[in-house]
Short mmCIF file of N, CA, C and O in Angstrom, two decimals:
data_model
loop_
_atom_site.label_atom_id
_atom_site.label_comp_id
_atom_site.label_asym_id
_atom_site.label_seq_id
_atom_site.Cartn_x
_atom_site.Cartn_y
_atom_site.Cartn_z
N MET A 1 -7.68 -31.20 7.08
CA MET A 1 -8.50 -31.60 6.09
C MET A 1 -8.11 -32.48 5.39
O MET A 1 -7.34 -32.68 4.69
N GLU A 2 -9.43 -33.25 4.83
CA GLU A 2 -9.42 -34.34 4.12
C GLU A 2 -8.90 -34.02 2.66
O GLU A 2 -9.32 -32.95 1.97
N LEU A 3 -8.15 -34.32 1.67
CA LEU A 3 -7.72 -33.94 0.61
C LEU A 3 -9.00 -34.76 -0.61
O LEU A 3 -9.04 -35.68 -0.36
N LYS A 4 -9.13 -33.24 -1.57
CA LYS A 4 -10.32 -33.33 -2.42
C LYS A 4 -9.74 -33.33 -3.85
O LYS A 4 -8.88 -32.55 -3.58
N LYS A 5 -10.39 -33.99 -5.00
CA LYS A 5 -9.77 -33.31 -5.90
C LYS A 5 -10.18 -31.67 -6.38
O LYS A 5 -10.45 -30.96 -6.49
N SER A 6 -12.01 -31.97 -6.07
CA SER A 6 -12.59 -30.19 -5.99
C SER A 6 -12.98 -30.02 -4.63
O SER A 6 -13.41 -30.57 -3.83
N LEU A 7 -13.49 -28.40 -4.55
CA LEU A 7 -13.42 -27.79 -2.92
C LEU A 7 -14.34 -26.99 -3.40
O LEU A 7 -14.47 -26.19 -4.78
N ASN A 8 -15.71 -26.46 -2.50
CA ASN A 8 -16.59 -26.03 -2.96
C ASN A 8 -16.23 -23.89 -2.35
O ASN A 8 -14.96 -24.27 -2.12
N THR A 9 -16.80 -23.25 -2.38
CA THR A 9 -16.22 -21.96 -2.37
C THR A 9 -15.56 -21.77 -0.68
O THR A 9 -14.00 -21.58 -0.65
N PRO A 10 -16.58 -22.39 0.22
CA PRO A 10 -15.93 -22.34 1.30
C PRO A 10 -14.65 -22.97 2.54
O PRO A 10 -14.10 -22.71 3.19
N GLU A 11 -14.78 -24.33 0.87
CA GLU A 11 -13.74 -25.39 1.37
C GLU A 11 -13.19 -24.46 0.96
O GLU A 11 -11.43 -25.23 1.15
N ALA A 12 -12.30 -24.16 0.01
CA ALA A 12 -11.77 -23.66 -0.65
C ALA A 12 -10.84 -22.12 0.10
O ALA A 12 -9.93 -22.44 -0.12
N ALA A 13 -11.78 -21.59 0.77
CA ALA A 13 -11.34 -20.41 1.20
C ALA A 13 -10.62 -21.02 2.55
O ALA A 13 -9.41 -20.45 2.87
N LYS A 14 -10.94 -22.01 3.16
CA LYS A 14 -10.23 -22.41 4.54
C LYS A 14 -9.51 -23.57 3.46
O LYS A 14 -8.20 -23.20 4.32
N TYR A 15 -9.53 -24.26 3.06
CA TYR A 15 -7.77 -24.86 2.90
C TYR A 15 -6.76 -23.83 2.54
O TYR A 15 -5.96 -24.30 2.23
N LEU A 16 -7.36 -22.49 1.41
CA LEU A 16 -6.10 -21.75 1.59
C LEU A 16 -5.53 -20.59 2.11
O LEU A 16 -4.33 -20.84 3.03
N GLN A 17 -6.75 -21.08 3.68
CA GLN A 17 -5.95 -20.66 4.81
C GLN A 17 -5.76 -21.45 5.25
O GLN A 17 -4.00 -21.53 6.02
N GLU A 18 -5.90 -22.79 5.14
CA GLU A 18 -4.69 -23.79 6.45
C GLU A 18 -3.33 -24.09 5.40
O GLU A 18 -2.02 -24.30 6.41
N ASN A 19 -3.54 -24.24 4.53
CA ASN A 19 -2.27 -24.42 3.61
C ASN A 19 -1.66 -23.65 3.11
O ASN A 19 -0.14 -23.92 3.77
N TYR A 20 -1.77 -22.07 4.01
CA TYR A 20 -0.81 -21.47 2.78
C TYR A 20 -0.93 -20.65 3.62
O TYR A 20 -0.14 -19.04 3.03
N GLY A 21 -1.94 -20.05 4.94
CA GLY A 21 -2.16 -18.74 5.39
C GLY A 21 -1.61 -17.45 4.79
O GLY A 21 -2.27 -16.45 5.21
N ILE A 22 -3.40 -17.70 3.62
CA ILE A 22 -4.03 -16.83 2.92
C ILE A 22 -5.51 -16.26 3.87
O ILE A 22 -6.63 -17.22 2.95
N ARG A 23 -5.69 -15.65 3.77
CA ARG A 23 -6.99 -15.24 4.60
C ARG A 23 -7.35 -14.34 3.97
O ARG A 23 -7.97 -13.53 3.25
N VAL A 24 -8.57 -14.79 3.30
CA VAL A 24 -9.45 -14.83 2.83
C VAL A 24 -10.85 -15.54 2.72
O VAL A 24 -11.25 -17.24 3.42
N SER A 25 -12.10 -14.83 2.40
CA SER A 25 -13.64 -15.19 3.11
C SER A 25 -14.11 -16.26 1.44
O SER A 25 -13.57 -15.24 0.51
N PRO A 26 -15.52 -17.45 1.46
CA PRO A 26 -16.15 -17.27 0.35
C PRO A 26 -16.18 -15.78 0.19
O PRO A 26 -16.76 -16.36 -0.94
N GLY A 27 -17.01 -14.81 0.89
CA GLY A 27 -17.35 -13.78 -0.42
C GLY A 27 -16.40 -13.26 -0.60
O GLY A 27 -17.26 -12.80 -1.96
N THR A 28 -15.00 -13.00 -0.52
CA THR A 28 -13.85 -12.55 -1.24
C THR A 28 -14.13 -13.46 -2.22
O THR A 28 -14.05 -12.76 -3.46
N MET A 29 -13.98 -14.68 -2.20
CA MET A 29 -14.20 -15.65 -3.21
C MET A 29 -14.73 -15.29 -5.08
O MET A 29 -14.96 -15.26 -6.01
N GLU A 30 -16.19 -14.84 -3.83
CA GLU A 30 -17.46 -14.95 -4.92
C GLU A 30 -16.63 -13.18 -5.46
O GLU A 30 -17.34 -13.40 -6.81
N VAL A 31 -16.06 -11.83 -4.28
CA VAL A 31 -16.60 -10.69 -5.64
C VAL A 31 -15.14 -11.05 -6.21
O VAL A 31 -15.19 -10.22 -7.43
N TRP A 32 -14.09 -12.19 -6.42
CA TRP A 32 -13.36 -12.21 -7.00
C TRP A 32 -13.34 -13.48 -8.36
O TRP A 32 -13.40 -12.47 -9.18
N ARG A 33 -14.63 -14.08 -8.05
CA ARG A 33 -15.45 -14.08 -9.80
C ARG A 33 -15.76 -13.50 -10.46
O ARG A 33 -15.72 -13.51 -11.98
N CYS A 34 -16.89 -12.41 -9.57
CA CYS A 34 -16.96 -11.18 -10.58
C CYS A 34 -16.17 -10.37 -10.90
O CYS A 34 -16.60 -9.52 -12.04
N TYR A 35 -15.10 -10.65 -10.46
CA TYR A 35 -14.45 -9.51 -11.88
C TYR A 35 -13.58 -10.11 -12.15
O TYR A 35 -12.19 -9.62 -12.44
N GLY A 36 -13.11 -11.48 -12.62
CA GLY A 36 -12.65 -12.21 -12.92
C GLY A 36 -11.11 -12.48 -12.41
O GLY A 36 -9.61 -13.05 -13.30
N ARG A 37 -11.20 -12.20 -11.02
CA ARG A 37 -9.82 -12.63 -10.77
C ARG A 37 -9.95 -14.18 -9.66
O ARG A 37 -11.03 -14.81 -9.92
N GLY A 38 -8.82 -13.83 -9.21
CA GLY A 38 -8.87 -15.18 -7.91
C GLY A 38 -8.77 -16.83 -9.12
O GLY A 38 -7.89 -16.34 -9.71
N PRO A 39 -8.31 -17.90 -7.60
CA PRO A 39 -8.08 -19.48 -8.53
C PRO A 39 -9.18 -19.51 -9.34
O PRO A 39 -9.65 -19.26 -9.76
N ARG A 40 -8.14 -19.97 -10.62
CA ARG A 40 -9.69 -20.99 -11.92
C ARG A 40 -10.35 -20.89 -10.45
O ARG A 40 -10.46 -22.26 -10.00
N TYR A 41 -11.25 -21.95 -11.77
CA TYR A 41 -12.82 -22.41 -10.57
C TYR A 41 -13.50 -22.93 -12.05
O TYR A 41 -13.56 -23.12 -13.62
N ARG A 42 -13.90 -24.12 -12.09
CA ARG A 42 -15.63 -24.00 -12.60
C ARG A 42 -16.96 -24.46 -12.27
O ARG A 42 -17.08 -24.55 -11.18
N LYS A 43 -17.56 -24.24 -13.54
CA LYS A 43 -19.19 -24.22 -12.91
C LYS A 43 -19.30 -25.22 -13.50
O LYS A 43 -19.54 -25.68 -14.78
N VAL A 44 -20.32 -25.87 -12.89
CA VAL A 44 -20.75 -27.36 -13.11
C VAL A 44 -22.26 -27.49 -12.60
O VAL A 44 -22.74 -27.54 -11.52
N CYS A 45 -23.32 -27.26 -13.67
CA CYS A 45 -24.38 -26.93 -13.70
C CYS A 45 -24.18 -25.27 -12.52
O CYS A 45 -24.22 -24.49 -13.36
N ARG A 46 -24.89 -25.37 -11.68
CA ARG A 46 -25.74 -24.52 -10.32
C ARG A 46 -24.28 -24.09 -9.65
O ARG A 46 -23.97 -23.74 -8.55
N TRP A 47 -23.49 -25.24 -9.73
CA TRP A 47 -22.70 -25.15 -8.94
C TRP A 47 -21.08 -24.53 -9.34
O TRP A 47 -20.01 -24.84 -10.36
N ILE A 48 -20.19 -24.44 -7.78
CA ILE A 48 -19.02 -23.18 -8.23
C ILE A 48 -18.19 -24.62 -7.57
O ILE A 48 -18.00 -25.00 -6.27
N VAL A 49 -16.76 -25.10 -8.10
CA VAL A 49 -16.08 -25.77 -7.68
C VAL A 49 -15.06 -24.86 -7.85
O VAL A 49 -14.55 -24.93 -9.48
N TYR A 50 -13.75 -25.61 -6.54
CA TYR A 50 -12.20 -24.96 -7.59
C TYR A 50 -11.57 -26.38 -7.23
O TYR A 50 -11.47 -27.53 -6.53
N PRO A 51 -10.87 -26.86 -8.66
CA PRO A 51 -9.79 -27.49 -8.18
C PRO A 51 -8.58 -27.51 -7.26
O PRO A 51 -7.64 -26.51 -7.13
N GLN A 52 -8.63 -28.38 -6.94
CA GLN A 52 -7.54 -28.17 -6.17
C GLN A 52 -5.96 -27.95 -6.49
O GLN A 52 -5.41 -26.92 -5.58
N ALA A 53 -5.53 -28.22 -7.75
CA ALA A 53 -4.37 -27.99 -8.14
C ALA A 53 -4.05 -26.41 -8.17
O ALA A 53 -3.63 -26.17 -8.56
N ASP A 54 -5.08 -25.54 -8.85
CA ASP A 54 -5.61 -24.94 -9.71
C ASP A 54 -6.38 -24.13 -7.77
O ASP A 54 -5.22 -22.53 -8.04
N LEU A 55 -5.63 -24.24 -7.07
CA LEU A 55 -6.35 -23.71 -5.99
C LEU A 55 -4.57 -23.62 -5.58
O LEU A 55 -3.74 -22.08 -4.88
N ASP A 56 -3.60 -24.46 -5.61
CA ASP A 56 -2.22 -24.35 -4.87
C ASP A 56 -0.83 -23.85 -6.33
O ASP A 56 -0.47 -22.89 -5.42
N MET A 57 -1.65 -23.57 -7.66
CA MET A 57 -1.32 -22.73 -8.44
C MET A 57 -1.37 -21.44 -8.33
O MET A 57 -0.02 -20.47 -8.05
N PHE A 58 -2.75 -21.02 -7.21
CA PHE A 58 -2.91 -19.95 -7.23
C PHE A 58 -2.11 -19.18 -6.31
O PHE A 58 -1.45 -18.00 -5.92
N ALA A 59 -2.03 -20.82 -5.01
CA ALA A 59 -1.43 -19.73 -3.65
C ALA A 59 -0.16 -19.82 -4.12
O ALA A 59 1.11 -18.50 -3.28
N ASN A 60 0.80 -20.18 -4.77
CA ASN A 60 2.51 -20.25 -4.87
C ASN A 60 2.42 -18.62 -5.96
O ASN A 60 3.85 -19.02 -5.53
N GLY A 61 1.07 -18.64 -6.92
CA GLY A 61 2.10 -17.38 -7.53
C GLY A 61 2.26 -16.83 -8.33
O GLY A 61 3.49 -17.95 -9.17
N THR A 62 2.55 -16.11 -8.24
CA THR A 62 4.02 -15.66 -9.61
C THR A 62 5.10 -14.60 -9.30
O THR A 62 5.33 -13.78 -8.42
N LEU A 63 6.23 -15.04 -9.50
CA LEU A 63 7.83 -14.99 -8.75
C LEU A 63 7.94 -13.35 -9.43
O LEU A 63 7.74 -13.23 -10.15
N VAL A 64 7.73 -12.39 -8.37
CA VAL A 64 7.75 -11.25 -9.36
C VAL A 64 9.06 -10.74 -8.51
O VAL A 64 9.53 -10.22 -7.34
N GLU A 65 10.45 -10.59 -9.27
CA GLU A 65 11.57 -10.21 -9.14
C GLU A 65 12.35 -8.16 -9.67
O GLU A 65 12.07 -7.56 -10.38
N THR A 66 11.96 -7.85 -8.22
CA THR A 66 13.10 -6.68 -7.90
C THR A 66 14.04 -6.34 -8.66
O THR A 66 14.88 -6.86 -8.41
N ILE A 67 15.07 -4.81 -8.50
CA ILE A 67 15.98 -4.23 -8.32
C ILE A 67 16.53 -4.96 -7.54
O ILE A 67 17.98 -5.69 -6.90
N ASP A 68 15.97 -4.74 -5.98
CA ASP A 68 16.75 -5.24 -4.82
C ASP A 68 16.70 -6.96 -4.36
O ASP A 68 17.54 -7.19 -4.03
N SER A 69 16.06 -7.53 -5.37
CA SER A 69 16.39 -8.43 -5.21
C SER A 69 16.79 -9.44 -5.71
O SER A 69 16.54 -10.96 -5.90
N ARG A 70 16.98 -8.71 -6.74
CA ARG A 70 18.45 -10.35 -7.61
C ARG A 70 19.83 -9.86 -7.42
O ARG A 70 20.04 -9.13 -6.48
N VAL A 71 19.65 -11.32 -8.16
CA VAL A 71 21.51 -11.68 -7.97
C VAL A 71 22.19 -11.89 -8.13
O VAL A 71 22.10 -12.63 -9.39
N GLU A 72 23.22 -11.26 -8.41
CA GLU A 72 24.39 -10.95 -9.62
C GLU A 72 25.00 -12.04 -9.35
O GLU A 72 26.00 -12.31 -9.03
N ALA A 73 25.41 -13.00 -10.68
CA ALA A 73 26.47 -13.70 -10.73
C ALA A 73 27.78 -13.38 -11.15
O ALA A 73 28.18 -12.22 -11.66
#
């Protein structure tokens, strides 16, 4: 996939699938937007675009440490 700075919804879903193995459809991303979830996006007139850097941040997520995953020093 050619690298772009901003991707439309179908391109963003494909980018997450191909680069991070996150199986998400464009429809799911639309639902996430309705509920204020998922990756950050921009609305330019009537178009929705996802900055690639924000898709990368979303895919890397937040590390959650549990009691069992802690390494005692």
